[in-house]
Short mmCIF file of C-alpha atoms and ligand atoms in Angstrom, two decimals:
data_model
loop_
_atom_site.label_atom_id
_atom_site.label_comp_id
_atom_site.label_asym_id
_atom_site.label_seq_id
_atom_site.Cartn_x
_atom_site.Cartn_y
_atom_site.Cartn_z
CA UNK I 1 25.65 -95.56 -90.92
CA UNK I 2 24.66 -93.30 -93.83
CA UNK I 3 22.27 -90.43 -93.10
CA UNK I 4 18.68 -90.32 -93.89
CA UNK I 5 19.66 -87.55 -96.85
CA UNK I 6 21.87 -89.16 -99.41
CA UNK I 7 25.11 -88.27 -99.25
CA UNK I 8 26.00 -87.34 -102.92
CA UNK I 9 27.71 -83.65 -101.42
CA UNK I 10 30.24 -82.57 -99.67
CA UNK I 11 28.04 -79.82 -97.20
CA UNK I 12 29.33 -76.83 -95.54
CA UNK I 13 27.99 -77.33 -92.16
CA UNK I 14 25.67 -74.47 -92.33
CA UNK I 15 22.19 -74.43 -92.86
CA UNK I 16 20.15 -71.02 -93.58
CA UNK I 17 16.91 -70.05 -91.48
CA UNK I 18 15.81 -67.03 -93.50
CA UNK I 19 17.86 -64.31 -96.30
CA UNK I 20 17.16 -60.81 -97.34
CA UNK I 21 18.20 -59.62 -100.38
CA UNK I 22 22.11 -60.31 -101.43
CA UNK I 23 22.01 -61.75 -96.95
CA UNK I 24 21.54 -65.09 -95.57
CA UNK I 25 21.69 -65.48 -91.79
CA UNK I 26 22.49 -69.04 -90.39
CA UNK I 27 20.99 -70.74 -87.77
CA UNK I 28 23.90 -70.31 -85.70
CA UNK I 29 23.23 -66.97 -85.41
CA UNK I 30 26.16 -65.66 -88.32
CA UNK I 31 25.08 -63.68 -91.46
CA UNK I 32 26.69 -64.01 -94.58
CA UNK I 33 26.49 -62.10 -98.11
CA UNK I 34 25.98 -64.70 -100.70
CA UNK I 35 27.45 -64.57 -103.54
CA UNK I 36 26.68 -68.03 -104.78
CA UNK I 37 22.87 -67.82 -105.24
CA UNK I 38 22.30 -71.42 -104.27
CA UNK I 39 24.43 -71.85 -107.98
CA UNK I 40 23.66 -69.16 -110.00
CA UNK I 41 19.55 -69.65 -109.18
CA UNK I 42 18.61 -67.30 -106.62
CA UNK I 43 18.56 -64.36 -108.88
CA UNK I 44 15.92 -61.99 -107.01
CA UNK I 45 18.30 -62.43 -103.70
CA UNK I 46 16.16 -63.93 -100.72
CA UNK I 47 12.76 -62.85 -99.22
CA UNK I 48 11.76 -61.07 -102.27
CA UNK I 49 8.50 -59.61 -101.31
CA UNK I 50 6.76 -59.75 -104.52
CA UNK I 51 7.70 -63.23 -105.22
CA UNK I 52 7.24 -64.97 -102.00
CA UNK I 53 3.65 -62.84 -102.21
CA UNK I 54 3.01 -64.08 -105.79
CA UNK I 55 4.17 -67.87 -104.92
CA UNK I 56 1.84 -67.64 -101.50
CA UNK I 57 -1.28 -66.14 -103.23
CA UNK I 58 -0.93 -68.55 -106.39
CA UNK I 59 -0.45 -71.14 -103.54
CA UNK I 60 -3.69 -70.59 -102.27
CA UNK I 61 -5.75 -70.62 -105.26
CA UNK I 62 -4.18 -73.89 -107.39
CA UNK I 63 -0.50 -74.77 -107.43
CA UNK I 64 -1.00 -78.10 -109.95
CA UNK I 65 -2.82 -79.05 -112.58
CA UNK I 66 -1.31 -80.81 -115.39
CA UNK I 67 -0.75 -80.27 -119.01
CA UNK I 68 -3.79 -81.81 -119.31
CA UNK I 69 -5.55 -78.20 -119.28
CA UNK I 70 -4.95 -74.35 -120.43
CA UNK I 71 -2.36 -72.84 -117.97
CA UNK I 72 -2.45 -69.23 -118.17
CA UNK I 73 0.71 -68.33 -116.50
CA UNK I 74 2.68 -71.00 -118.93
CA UNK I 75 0.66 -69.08 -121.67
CA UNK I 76 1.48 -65.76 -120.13
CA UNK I 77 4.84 -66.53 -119.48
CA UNK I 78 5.53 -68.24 -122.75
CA UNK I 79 4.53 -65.32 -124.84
CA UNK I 80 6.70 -62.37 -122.68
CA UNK I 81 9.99 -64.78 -122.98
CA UNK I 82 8.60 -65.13 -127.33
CA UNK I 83 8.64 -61.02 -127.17
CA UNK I 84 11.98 -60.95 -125.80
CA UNK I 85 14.01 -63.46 -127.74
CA UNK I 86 14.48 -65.08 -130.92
CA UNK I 87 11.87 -67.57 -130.10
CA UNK I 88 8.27 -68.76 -131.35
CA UNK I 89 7.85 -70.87 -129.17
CA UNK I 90 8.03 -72.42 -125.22
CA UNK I 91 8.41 -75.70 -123.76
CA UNK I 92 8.34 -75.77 -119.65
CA UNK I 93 10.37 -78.19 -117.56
CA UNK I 94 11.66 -78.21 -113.94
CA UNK I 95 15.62 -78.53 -114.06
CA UNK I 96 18.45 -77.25 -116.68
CA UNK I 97 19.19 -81.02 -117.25
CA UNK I 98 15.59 -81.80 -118.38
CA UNK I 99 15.67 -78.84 -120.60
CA UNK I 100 18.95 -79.63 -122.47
CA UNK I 101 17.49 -83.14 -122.93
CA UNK I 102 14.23 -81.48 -124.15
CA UNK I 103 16.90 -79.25 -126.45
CA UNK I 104 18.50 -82.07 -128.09
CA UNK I 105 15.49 -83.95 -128.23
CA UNK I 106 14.38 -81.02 -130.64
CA UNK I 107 17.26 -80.94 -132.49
CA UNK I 108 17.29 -84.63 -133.67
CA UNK I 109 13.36 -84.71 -134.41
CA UNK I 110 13.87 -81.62 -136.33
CA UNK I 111 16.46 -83.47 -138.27
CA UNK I 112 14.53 -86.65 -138.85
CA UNK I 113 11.34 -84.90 -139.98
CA UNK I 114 12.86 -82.62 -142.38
CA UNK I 115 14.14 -85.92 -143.93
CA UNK I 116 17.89 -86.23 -142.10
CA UNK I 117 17.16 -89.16 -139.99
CA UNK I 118 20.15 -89.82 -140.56
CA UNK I 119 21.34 -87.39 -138.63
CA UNK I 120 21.51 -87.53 -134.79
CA UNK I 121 24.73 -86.44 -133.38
CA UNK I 122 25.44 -83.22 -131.33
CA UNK I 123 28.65 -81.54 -131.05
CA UNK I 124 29.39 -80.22 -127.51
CA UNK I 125 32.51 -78.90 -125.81
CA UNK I 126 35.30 -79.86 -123.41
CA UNK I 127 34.55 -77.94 -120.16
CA UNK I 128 30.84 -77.77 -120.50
CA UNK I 129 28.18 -79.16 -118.11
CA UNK I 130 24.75 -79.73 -119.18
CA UNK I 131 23.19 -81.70 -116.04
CA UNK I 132 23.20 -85.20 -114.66
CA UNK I 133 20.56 -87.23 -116.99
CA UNK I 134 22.43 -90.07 -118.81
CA UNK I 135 22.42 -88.23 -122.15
CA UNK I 136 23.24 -84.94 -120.60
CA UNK I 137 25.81 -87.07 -119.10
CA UNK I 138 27.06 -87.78 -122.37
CA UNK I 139 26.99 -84.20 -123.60
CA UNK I 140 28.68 -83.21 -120.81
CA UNK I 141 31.86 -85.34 -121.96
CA UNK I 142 33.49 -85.51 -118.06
CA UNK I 143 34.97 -88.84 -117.03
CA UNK I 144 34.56 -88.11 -113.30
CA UNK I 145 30.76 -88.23 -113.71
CA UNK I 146 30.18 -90.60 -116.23
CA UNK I 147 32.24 -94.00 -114.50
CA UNK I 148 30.81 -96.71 -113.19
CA UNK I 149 27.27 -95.62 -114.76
CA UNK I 150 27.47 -98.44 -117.80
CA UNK I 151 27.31 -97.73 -121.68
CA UNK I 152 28.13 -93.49 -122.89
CA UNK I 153 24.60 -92.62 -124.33
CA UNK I 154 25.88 -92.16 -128.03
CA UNK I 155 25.50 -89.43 -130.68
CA UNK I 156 27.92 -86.81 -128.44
CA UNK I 157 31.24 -85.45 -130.36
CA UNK I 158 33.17 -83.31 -127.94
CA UNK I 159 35.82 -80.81 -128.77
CA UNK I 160 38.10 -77.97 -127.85
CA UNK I 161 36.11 -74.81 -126.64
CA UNK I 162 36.73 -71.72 -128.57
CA UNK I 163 37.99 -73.99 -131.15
CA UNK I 164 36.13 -73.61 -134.84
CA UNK I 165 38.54 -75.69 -136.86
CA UNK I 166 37.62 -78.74 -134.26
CA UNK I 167 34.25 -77.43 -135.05
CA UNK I 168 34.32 -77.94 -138.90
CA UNK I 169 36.55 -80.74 -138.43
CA UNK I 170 34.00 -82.73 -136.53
CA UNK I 171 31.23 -82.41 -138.59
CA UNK I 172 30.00 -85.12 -140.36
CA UNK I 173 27.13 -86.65 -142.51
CA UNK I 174 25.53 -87.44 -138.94
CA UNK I 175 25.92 -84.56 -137.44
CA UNK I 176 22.04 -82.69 -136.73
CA UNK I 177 23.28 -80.01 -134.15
CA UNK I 178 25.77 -78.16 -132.15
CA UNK I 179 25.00 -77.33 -128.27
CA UNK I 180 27.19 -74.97 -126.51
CA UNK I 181 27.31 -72.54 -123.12
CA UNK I 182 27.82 -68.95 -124.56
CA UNK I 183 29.56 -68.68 -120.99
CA UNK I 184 30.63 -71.74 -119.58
CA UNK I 185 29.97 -71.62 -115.35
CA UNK I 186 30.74 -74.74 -114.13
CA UNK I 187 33.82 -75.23 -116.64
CA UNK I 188 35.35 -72.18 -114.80
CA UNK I 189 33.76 -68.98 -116.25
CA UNK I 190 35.15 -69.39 -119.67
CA UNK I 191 33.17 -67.07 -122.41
CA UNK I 192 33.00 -68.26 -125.79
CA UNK I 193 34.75 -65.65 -127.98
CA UNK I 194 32.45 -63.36 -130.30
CA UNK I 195 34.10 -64.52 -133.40
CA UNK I 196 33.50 -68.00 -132.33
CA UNK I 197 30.21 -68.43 -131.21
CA UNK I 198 29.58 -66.57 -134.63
CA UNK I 199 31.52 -68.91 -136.12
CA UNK I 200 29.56 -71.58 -134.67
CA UNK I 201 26.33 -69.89 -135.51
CA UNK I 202 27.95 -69.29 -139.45
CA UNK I 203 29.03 -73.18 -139.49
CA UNK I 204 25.53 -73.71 -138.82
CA UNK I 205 24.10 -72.21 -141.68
CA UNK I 206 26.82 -73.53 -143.59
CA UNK I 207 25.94 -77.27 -143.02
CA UNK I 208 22.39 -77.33 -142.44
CA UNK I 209 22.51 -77.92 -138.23
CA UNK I 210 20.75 -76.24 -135.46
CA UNK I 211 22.63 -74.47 -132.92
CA UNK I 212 21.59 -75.05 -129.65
CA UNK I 213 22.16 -72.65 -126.26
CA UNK I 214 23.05 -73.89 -122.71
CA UNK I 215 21.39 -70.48 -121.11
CA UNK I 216 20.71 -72.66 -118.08
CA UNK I 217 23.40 -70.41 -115.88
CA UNK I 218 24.58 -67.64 -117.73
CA UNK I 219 20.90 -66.68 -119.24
CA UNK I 220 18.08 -64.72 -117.23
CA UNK I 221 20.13 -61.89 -117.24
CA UNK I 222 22.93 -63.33 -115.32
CA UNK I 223 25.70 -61.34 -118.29
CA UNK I 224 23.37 -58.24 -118.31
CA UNK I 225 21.40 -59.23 -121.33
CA UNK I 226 18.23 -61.47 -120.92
CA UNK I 227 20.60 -64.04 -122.71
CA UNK I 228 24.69 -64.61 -122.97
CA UNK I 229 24.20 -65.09 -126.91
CA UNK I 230 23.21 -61.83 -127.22
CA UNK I 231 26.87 -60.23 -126.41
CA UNK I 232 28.21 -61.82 -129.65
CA UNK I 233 24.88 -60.55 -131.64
CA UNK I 234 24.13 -64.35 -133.03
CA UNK I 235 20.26 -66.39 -132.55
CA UNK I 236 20.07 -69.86 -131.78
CA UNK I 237 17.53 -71.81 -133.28
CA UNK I 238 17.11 -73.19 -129.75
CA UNK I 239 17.63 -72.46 -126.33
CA UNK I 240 17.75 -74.32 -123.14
CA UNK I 241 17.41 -72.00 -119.72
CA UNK I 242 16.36 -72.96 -115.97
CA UNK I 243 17.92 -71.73 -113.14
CA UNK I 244 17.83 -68.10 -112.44
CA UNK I 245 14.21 -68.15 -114.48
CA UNK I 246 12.64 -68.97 -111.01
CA UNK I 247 14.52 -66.94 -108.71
CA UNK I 248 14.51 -70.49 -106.97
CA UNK I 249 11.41 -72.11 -107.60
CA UNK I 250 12.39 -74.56 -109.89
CA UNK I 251 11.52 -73.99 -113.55
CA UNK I 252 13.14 -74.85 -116.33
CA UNK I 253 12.43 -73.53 -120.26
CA UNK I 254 12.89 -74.45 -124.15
CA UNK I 255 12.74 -72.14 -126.18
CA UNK I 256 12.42 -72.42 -130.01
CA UNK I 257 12.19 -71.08 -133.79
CA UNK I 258 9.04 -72.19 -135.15
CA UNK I 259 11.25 -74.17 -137.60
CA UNK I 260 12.65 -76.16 -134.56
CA UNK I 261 9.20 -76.43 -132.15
CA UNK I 262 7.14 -77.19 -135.17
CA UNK I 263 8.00 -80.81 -135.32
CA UNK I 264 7.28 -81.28 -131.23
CA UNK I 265 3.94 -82.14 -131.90
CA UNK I 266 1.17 -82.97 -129.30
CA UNK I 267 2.35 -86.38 -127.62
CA UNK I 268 6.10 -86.34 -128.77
CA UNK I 269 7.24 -84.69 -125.34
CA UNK I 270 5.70 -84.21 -122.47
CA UNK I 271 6.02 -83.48 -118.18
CA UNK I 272 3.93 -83.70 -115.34
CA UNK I 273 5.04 -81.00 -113.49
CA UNK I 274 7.16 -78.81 -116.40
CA UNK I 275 5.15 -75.01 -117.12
CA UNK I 276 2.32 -75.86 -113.65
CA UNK I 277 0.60 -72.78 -112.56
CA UNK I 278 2.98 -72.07 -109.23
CA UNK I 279 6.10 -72.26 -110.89
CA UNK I 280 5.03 -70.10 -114.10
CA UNK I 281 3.89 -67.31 -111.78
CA UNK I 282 7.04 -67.38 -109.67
CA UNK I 283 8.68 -66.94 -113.02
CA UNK I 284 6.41 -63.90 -114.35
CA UNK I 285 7.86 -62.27 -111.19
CA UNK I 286 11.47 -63.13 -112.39
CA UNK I 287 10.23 -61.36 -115.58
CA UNK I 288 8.50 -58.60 -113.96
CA UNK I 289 11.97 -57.70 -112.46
CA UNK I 290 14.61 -58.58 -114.99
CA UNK I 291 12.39 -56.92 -117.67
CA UNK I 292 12.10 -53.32 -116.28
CA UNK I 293 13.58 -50.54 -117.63
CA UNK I 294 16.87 -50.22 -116.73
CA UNK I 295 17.18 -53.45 -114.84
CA UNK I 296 19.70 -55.56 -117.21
CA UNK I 297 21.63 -52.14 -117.60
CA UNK I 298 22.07 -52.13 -113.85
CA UNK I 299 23.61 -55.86 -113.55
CA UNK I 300 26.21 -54.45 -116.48
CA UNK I 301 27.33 -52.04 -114.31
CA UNK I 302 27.27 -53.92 -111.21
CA UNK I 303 29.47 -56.42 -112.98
CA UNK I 304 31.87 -53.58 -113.97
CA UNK I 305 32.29 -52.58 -110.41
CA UNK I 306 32.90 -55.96 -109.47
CA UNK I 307 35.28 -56.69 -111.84
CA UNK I 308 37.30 -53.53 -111.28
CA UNK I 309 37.26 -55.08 -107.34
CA UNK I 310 38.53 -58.19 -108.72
CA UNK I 311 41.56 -56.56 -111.32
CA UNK I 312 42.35 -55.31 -107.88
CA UNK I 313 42.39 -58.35 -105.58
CA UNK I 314 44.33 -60.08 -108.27
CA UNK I 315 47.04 -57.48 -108.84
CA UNK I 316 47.01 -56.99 -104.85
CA UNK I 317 47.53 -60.54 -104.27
CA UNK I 318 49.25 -62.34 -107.15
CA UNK I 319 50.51 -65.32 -104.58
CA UNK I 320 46.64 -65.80 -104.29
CA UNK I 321 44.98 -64.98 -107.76
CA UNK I 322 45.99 -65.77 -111.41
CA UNK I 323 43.55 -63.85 -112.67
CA UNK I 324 39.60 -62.70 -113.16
CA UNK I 325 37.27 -63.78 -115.61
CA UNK I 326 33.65 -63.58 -116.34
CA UNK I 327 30.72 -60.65 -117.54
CA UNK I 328 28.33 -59.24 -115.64
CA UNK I 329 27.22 -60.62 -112.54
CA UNK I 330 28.91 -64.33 -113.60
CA UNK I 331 32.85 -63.39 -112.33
CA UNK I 332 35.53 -65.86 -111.49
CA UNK I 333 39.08 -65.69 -110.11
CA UNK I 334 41.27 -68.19 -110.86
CA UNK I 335 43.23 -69.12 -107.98
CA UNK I 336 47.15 -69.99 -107.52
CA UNK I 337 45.98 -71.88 -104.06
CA UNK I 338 43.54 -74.32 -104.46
CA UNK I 339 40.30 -72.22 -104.94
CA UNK I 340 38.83 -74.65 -102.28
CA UNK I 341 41.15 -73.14 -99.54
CA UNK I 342 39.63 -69.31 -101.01
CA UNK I 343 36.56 -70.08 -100.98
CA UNK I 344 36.77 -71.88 -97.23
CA UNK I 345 38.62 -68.36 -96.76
CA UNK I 346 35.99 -66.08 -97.84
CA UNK I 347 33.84 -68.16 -96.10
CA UNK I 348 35.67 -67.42 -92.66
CA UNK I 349 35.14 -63.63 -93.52
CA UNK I 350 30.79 -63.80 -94.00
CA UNK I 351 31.32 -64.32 -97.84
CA UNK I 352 29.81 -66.96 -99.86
CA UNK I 353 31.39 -68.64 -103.17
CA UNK I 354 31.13 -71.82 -105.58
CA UNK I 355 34.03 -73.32 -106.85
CA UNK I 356 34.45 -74.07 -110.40
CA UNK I 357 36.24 -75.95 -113.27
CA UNK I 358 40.18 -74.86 -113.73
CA UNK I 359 40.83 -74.00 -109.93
CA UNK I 360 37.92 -70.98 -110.35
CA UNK I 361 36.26 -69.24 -107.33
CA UNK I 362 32.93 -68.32 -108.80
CA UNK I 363 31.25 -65.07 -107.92
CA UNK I 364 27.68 -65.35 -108.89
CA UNK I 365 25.66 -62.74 -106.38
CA UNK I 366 21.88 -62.22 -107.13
CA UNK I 367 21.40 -59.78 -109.63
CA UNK I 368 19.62 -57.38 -107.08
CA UNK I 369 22.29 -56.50 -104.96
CA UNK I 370 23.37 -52.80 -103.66
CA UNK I 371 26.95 -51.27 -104.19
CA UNK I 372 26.85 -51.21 -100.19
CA UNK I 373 26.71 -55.22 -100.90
CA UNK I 374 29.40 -55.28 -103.80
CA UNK I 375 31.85 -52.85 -101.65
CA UNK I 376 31.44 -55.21 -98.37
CA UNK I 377 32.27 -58.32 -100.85
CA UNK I 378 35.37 -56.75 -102.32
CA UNK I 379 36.19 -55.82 -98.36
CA UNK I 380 35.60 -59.62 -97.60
CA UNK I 381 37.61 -60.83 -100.58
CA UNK I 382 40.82 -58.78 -99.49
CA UNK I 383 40.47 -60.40 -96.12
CA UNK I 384 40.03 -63.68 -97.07
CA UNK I 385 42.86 -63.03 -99.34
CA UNK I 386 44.92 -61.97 -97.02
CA UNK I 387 44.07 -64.97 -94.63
CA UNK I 388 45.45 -67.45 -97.56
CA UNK I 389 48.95 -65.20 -97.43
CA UNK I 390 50.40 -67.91 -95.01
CA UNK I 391 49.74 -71.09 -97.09
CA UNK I 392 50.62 -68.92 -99.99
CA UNK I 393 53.89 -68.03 -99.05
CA UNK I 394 54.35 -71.94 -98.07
CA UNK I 395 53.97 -72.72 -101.70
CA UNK I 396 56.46 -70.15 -102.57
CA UNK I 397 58.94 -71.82 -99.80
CA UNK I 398 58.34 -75.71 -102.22
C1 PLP A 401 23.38 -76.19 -113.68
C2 PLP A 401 23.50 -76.39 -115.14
C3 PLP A 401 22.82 -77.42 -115.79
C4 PLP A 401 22.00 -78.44 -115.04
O1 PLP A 401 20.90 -77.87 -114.41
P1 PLP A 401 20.09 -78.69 -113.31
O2 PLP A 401 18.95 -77.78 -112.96
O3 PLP A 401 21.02 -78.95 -112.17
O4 PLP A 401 19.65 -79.95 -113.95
C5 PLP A 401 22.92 -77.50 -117.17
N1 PLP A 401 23.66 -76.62 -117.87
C6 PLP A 401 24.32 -75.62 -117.27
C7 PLP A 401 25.10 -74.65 -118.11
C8 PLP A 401 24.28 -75.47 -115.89
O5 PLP A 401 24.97 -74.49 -115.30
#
């Protein structure tokens, strides 16, 4: 018989009673350090004290309202995220898949109302993974999730990552946009070179299209800068985050050159929930933290430490680990076993992991973990690695 809750995953059999910080302790009674995040999301760690406080106390007073009225922690929220990008302007959502739709949305009305209607396709990449809507689907480009859910959505041209002459080639008199990860997570930690996402950014200006950011995983400071476009020193014209931005709740955000939002005009987009008073303060908190002095300087170096644990773990245990990948606190080591059986391993040693695209064990920890926490991780890794040295060396033996 199926269970009550759908099953569309493949669960651990573990469920979580409570966390604390970079912890999460089971409700069999086993802790583990979690460097997952619940995907990348859970970016203050667990049982932050300020948040839950903020979420309970906004709780109290009014959690909903509607669009309908003046929110002031969209407002207030809206105008710190303006401060610290490129954009004018925010649109609030509740998922990363509803604000890449929102994204592309703004890209083709932008096109048609500066008299390109014309012009409607987006160019995304092989690899990527914008969310599960049917267009984001489409943008997405992966077979596995699109069969046996009827007609592609249409005006999606996908190419080679870190490949500009596929770029330029596929650009055409249709063409209104180009949306692309800065750091792809799901596809297997793969960063986008500097020179191309500038050459993306330059091929933009060259043909008259908007260039669009997937932020949804690797922004909110995930890379140590608010954003992952930052590293290559380019500006989108827009930008589509969620994830971390709530430290859990779930939020999502557009944000936009005046250019871009200008043409979103009352009516032509909307939500029920996107931007409502709960989830805007549990973001401010998320801002509160990520936006202190000092903060985005300390996930840098965290991710330096962590990456000199990984260097290690690979050169320590080559039968295991191809190599490491990844910025900041967004790290991945590419397996020689299947990363499944390393992840099940680190598992079996209190350590938490996602897999990811090209046989990747992803290493996403919140972004407020302790060097105690990053020094028991690289101790868990080398055990878990070492407790894949049997199967490893039956690989060899084929
Ligand atoms: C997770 C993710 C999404 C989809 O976000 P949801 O909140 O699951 O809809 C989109 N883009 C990227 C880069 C992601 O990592």
């Amino acid at each position: 018989m199926i269970p009550a809750l759908m099953p569309t995953y493949n669960r651990a059999d573990l469920a979580f009673e409570r966390g604390e910080g970079a912890w999460l302790y089971a409700t069999d009674g086993r802790r583990f350090l979690d460097f997952g995040s619940g995907i990348s999301t859970a970016s203050l760690g667990h049982g932050h004290q300020q948040l839950a406080d903020a979420i309970a106390e906004q709780a109290h007073k009014v959690m909903h309202v509607s669009n309908l009225y003046r929110i002031p922690q969209a407002e207030r929220l809206a105008q710190r995220l303006v401060d610290a990008s490129f954009a004018d302007s925010v649109f609030f959502c509740n998922s990363g898949a509803e604000a890449n739709e929102g994204m592309v949305k703004m890209i083709r009305r932008a096109a048609y109302e500066t008299g390109h209607a014309e012009r409607y396709r987006v160019i995304t990449f092989e690899g990527a993974f914008h969310g599960r809507t049917l267009a984001m689907l489409a943008a997405t480009g992966n077979e596995k999730y699109l069969k046996g859910f009827g007609p592609v959505v249409d005006g999606f041209d996908q190419v080679p990552f870190n490949n500009l002459n596929a770029v330029r080639n596929a650009i055409g008199p249709q063409t209104a946009g180009i949306v692309v990860e800065a750091l792809q997570g799901e596809g297997g930690i793969r960063e986008g070179s500097v020179d191309f996402l500038r050459g993306l950014r330059a091929a933009c200006d060259e043909f008259g299209l908007l260039l669009g950011m997937d932020e949804v995983q690797c922004g909110m400071g995930r890379t140590g800068k608010l954003f992952g476009f930052e590293w290559a020193g380019i500006e989108p014209d827009v930008a589509a985050t969620a994830k971390g931005l709530g430290g859990g709740f779930p939020i999502g955000a557009i944000l936009a050159r005046e250019q871009v939002a200008k043409h979103l005009t009352a009516g032509t987009h909307g939500t029920t929930f996107g931007g409502n008073p709960l989830a805007c303060t549990a973001a401010n908190v998320v801002l509160d933290v990520l936006l202190a002095p000092g903060f985005l300087a300390e996930v840098t170096r965290k991710g330096r430490v962590l990456a000199a644990a990984l260097d290690k773990l690979v050169a320590d245990f080559p039968a295991v680990f191809e190599s490491a990948r990844g910025t900041g606190l967004i790290q991945g080591l590419k397996c020689v076993l299947p990363a499944g059986e390393v992840q099940a391993a680190f598992v079996a040693e209190g350590l938490l992991s996602v897999t990811a695209g090209e046989n990747v064990v992803r290493l996403v920890p919140p972004l407020v973990l302790t060097d105690a926490d990053l020094a028991e991780a690289a101790e868990m890794m080398r055990r878990g690695a070492a407790r894949c040295l049997p199967s490893a060396s039956k690989v060899a033996a084929k």
